[in-house]
mmCIF file of C-alpha atoms in Angstrom:
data_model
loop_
_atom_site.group_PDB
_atom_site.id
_atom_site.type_symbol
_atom_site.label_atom_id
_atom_site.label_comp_id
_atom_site.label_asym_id
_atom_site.label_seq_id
_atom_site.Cartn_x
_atom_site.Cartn_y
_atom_site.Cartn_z
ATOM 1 C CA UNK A 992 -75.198 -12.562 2.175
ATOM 2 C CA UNK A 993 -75.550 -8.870 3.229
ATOM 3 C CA UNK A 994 -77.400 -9.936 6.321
ATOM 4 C CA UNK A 995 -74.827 -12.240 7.157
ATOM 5 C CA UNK A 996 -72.088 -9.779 6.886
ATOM 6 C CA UNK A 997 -74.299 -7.497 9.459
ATOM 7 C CA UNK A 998 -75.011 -9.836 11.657
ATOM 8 C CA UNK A 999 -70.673 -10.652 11.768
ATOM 9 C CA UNK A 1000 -69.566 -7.435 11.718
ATOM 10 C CA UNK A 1001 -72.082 -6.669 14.714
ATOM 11 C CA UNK A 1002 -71.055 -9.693 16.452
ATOM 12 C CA UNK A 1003 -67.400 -8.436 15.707
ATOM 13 C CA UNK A 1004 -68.034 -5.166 17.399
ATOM 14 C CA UNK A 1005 -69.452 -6.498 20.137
ATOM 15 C CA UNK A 1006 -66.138 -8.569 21.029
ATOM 16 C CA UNK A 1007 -63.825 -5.765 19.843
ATOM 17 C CA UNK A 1008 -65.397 -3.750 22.995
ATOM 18 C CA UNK A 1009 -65.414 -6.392 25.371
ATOM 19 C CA UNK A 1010 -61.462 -6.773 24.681
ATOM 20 C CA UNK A 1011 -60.550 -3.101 24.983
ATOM 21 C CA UNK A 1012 -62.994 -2.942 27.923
ATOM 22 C CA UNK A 1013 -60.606 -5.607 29.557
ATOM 23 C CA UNK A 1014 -57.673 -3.975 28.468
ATOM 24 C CA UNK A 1015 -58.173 -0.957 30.862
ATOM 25 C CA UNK A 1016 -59.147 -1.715 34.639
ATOM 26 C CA UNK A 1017 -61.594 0.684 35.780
ATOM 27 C CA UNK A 1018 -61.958 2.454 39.289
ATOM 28 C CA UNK A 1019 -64.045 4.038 41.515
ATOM 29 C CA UNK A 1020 -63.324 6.469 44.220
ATOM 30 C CA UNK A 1021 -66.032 7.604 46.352
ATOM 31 C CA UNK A 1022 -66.234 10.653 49.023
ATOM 32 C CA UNK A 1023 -69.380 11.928 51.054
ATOM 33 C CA UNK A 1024 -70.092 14.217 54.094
ATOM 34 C CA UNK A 1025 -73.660 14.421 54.929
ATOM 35 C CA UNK A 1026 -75.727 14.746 51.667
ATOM 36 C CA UNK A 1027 -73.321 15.415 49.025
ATOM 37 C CA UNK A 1028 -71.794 12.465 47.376
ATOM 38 C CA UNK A 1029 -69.172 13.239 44.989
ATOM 39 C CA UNK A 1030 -67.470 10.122 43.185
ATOM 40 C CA UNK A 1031 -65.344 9.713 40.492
ATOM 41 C CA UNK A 1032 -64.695 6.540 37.930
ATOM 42 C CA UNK A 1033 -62.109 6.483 35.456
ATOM 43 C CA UNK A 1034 -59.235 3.829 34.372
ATOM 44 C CA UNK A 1035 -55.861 3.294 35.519
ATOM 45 C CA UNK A 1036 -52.858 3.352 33.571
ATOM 46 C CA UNK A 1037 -49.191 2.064 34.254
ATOM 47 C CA UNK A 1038 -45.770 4.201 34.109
ATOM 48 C CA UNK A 1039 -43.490 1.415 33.534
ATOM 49 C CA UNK A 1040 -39.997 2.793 32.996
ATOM 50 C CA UNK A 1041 -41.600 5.660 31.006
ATOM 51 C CA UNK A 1042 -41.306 9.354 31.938
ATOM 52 C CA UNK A 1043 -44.909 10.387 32.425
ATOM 53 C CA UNK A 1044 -45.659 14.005 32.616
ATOM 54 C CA UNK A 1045 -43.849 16.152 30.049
ATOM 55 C CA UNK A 1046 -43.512 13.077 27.841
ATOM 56 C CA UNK A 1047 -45.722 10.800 27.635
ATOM 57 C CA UNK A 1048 -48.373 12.990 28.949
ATOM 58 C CA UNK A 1049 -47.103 16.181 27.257
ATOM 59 C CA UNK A 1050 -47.206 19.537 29.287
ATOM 60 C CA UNK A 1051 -49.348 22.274 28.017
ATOM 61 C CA UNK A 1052 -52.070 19.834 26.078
ATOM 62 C CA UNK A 1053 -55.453 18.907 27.931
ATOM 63 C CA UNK A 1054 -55.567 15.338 28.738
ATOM 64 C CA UNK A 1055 -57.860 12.829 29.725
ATOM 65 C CA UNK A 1056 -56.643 12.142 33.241
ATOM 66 C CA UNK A 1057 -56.638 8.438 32.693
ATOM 67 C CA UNK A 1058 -56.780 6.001 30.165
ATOM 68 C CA UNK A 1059 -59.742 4.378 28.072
ATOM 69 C CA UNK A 1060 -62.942 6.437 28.558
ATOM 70 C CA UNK A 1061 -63.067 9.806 29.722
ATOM 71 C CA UNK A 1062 -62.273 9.940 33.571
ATOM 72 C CA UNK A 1063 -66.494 11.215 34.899
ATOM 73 C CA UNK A 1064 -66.891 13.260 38.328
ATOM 74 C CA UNK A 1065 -70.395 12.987 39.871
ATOM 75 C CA UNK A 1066 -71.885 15.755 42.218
ATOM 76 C CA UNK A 1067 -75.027 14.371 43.966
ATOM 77 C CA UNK A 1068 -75.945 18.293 44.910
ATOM 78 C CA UNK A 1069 -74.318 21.526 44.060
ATOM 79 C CA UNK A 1070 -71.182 21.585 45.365
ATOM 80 C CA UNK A 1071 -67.493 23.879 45.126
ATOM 81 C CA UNK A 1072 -64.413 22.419 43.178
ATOM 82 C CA UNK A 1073 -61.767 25.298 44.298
ATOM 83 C CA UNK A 1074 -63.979 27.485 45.117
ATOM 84 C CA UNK A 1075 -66.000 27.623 42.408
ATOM 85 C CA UNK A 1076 -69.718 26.583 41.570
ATOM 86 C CA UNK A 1077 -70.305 23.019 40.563
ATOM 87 C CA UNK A 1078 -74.168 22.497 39.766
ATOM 88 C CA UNK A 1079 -75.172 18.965 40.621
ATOM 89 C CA UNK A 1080 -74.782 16.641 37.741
ATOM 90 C CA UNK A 1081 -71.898 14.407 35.853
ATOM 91 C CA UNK A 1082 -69.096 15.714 34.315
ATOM 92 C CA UNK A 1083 -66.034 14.465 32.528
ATOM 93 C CA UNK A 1084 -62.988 15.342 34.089
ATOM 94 C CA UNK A 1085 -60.069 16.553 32.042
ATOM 95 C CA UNK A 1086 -56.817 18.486 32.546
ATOM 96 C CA UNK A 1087 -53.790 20.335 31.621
ATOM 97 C CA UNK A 1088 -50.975 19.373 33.359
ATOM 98 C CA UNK A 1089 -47.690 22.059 33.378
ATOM 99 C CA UNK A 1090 -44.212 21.865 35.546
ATOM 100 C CA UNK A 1091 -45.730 24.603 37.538
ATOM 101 C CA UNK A 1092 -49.518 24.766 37.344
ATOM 102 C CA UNK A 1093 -52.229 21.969 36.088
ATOM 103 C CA UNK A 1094 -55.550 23.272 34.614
ATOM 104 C CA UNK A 1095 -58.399 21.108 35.865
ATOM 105 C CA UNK A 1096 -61.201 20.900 33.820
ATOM 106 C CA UNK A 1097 -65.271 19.954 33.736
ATOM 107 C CA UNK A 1098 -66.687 19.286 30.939
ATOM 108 C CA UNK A 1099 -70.734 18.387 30.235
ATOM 109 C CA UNK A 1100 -69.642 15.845 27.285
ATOM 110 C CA UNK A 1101 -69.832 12.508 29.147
ATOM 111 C CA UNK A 1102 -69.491 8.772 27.853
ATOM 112 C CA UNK A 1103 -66.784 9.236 25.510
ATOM 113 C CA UNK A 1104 -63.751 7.384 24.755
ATOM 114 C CA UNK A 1105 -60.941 9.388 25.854
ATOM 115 C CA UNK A 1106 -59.319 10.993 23.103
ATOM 116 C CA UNK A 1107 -62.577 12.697 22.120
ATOM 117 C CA UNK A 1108 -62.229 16.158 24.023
ATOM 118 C CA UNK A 1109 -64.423 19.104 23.010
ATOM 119 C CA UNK A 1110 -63.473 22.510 24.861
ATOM 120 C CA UNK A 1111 -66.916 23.984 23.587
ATOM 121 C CA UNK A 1112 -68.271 21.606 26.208
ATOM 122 C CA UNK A 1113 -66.120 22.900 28.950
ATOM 123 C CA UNK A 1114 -67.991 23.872 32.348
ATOM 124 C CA UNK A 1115 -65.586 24.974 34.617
ATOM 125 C CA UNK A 1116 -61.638 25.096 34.843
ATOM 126 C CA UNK A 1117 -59.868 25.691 37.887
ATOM 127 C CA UNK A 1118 -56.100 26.295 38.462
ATOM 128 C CA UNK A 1119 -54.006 24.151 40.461
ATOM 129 C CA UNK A 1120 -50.143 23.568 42.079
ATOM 130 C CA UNK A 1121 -48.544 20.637 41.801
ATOM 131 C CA UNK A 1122 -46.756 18.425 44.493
ATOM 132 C CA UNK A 1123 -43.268 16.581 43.538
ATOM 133 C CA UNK A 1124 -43.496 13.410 44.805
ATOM 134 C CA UNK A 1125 -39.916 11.820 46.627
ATOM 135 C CA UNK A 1126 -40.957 8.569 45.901
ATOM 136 C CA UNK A 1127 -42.655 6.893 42.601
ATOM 137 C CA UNK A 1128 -45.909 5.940 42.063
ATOM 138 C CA UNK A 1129 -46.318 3.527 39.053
ATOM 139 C CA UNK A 1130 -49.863 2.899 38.821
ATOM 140 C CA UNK A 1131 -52.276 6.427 37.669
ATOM 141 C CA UNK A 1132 -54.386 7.028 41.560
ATOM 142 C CA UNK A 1133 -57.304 9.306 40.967
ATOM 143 C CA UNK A 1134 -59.193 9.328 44.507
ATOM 144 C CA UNK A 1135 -61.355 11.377 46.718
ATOM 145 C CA UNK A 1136 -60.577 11.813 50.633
ATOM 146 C CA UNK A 1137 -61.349 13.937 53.383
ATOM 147 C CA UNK A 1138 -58.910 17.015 53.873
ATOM 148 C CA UNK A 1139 -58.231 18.471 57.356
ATOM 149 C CA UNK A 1140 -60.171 21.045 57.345
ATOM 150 C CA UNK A 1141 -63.683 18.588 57.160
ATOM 151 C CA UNK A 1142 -63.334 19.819 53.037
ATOM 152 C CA UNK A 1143 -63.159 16.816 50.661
ATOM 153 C CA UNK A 1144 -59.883 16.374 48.437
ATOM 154 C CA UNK A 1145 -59.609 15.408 44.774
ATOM 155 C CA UNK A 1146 -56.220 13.654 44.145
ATOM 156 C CA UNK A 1147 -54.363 12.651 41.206
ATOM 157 C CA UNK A 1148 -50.986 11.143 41.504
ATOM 158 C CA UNK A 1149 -48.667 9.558 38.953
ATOM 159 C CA UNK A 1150 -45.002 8.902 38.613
ATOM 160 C CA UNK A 1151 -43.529 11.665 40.821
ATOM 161 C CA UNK A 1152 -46.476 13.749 40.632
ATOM 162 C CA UNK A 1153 -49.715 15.000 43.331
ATOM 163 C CA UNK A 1154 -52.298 17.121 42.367
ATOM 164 C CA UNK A 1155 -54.937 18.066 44.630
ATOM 165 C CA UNK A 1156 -58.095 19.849 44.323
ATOM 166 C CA UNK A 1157 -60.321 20.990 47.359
ATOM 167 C CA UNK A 1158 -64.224 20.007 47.139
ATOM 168 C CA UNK A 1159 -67.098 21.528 49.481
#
């Protein structure tokens, strides 16, 4: 009986995730200039009729910058996120938002689900301004682009929100 009741709860698990896995639709965003390949993956989310940032996503409290698993940014070689170092690697991508300045964050903890944030895991963290948007965007956009200055952008834009980033 005890074997049994492994084998079903296993079995049971094993559904569970593929249900939540198609709960959240996941996306890739990919950017490269010459040999540096940055990408990021994380899952989308929908505003609704919800307020997003300040409510739902409360101001001041770090946030997984998507929904489902923990959003991941992947240097292929050292690179600059605002300036600032980025050693080659993975990293999970977290943030702070604020009315008048988000808090970007790197963290070496990757593969979690994305309520599971540990700040003694934090790599970098890099200040940023946010953008009011004049018109809505209902679907959660994380992407990667090429800036005019040849520098690669990070964006995140939700609701009536834009955040960029600059990447070298």
């Amino acid at each position: 009986t005890f074997f049994w009741v492994l084998i079903l709860l296993a079995v049971m698990a094993v559904l569970l995730r593929i249900v939540l896995d198609g709960l959240y639709t996941g996306e890739e965003s990919v950017y490269t200039r010459g040999s540096q390949t940055v990408t990021v993956r994380y899952h989308t989310a929908e505003a609704g009729h919800d307020k997003i940032f300040g409510y739902r996503v409360p101001y001041g409290i770090v946030w997984r910058t998507g929904s489902g698993d923990a959003t991941e940014i992947h240097f292929s070689e050292d690179g600059l996120l605002e300036g600032r170092k980025v050693k080659a690697g993975t990293y999970s991508l977290w943030s702070v938002p604020g009315e008048k300045e988000w808090t970007l964050i790197l963290n070496t903890e990757t593969g979690q689900y994305g309520t599971l944030y540990n700040s003694d895991r934090d790599y970098l963290r890099v200040k940023v301004v946010p953008e009011t948007l004049t018109e809505r965007r209902e679907s959660l956009s994380i992407g990667l682009s090429e800036g005019e200055a040849g520098d690669g952008i990070l964006r995140i834009g939700w609701e009536n929100t834009l955040v960029e980033a600059r990447i070298k």
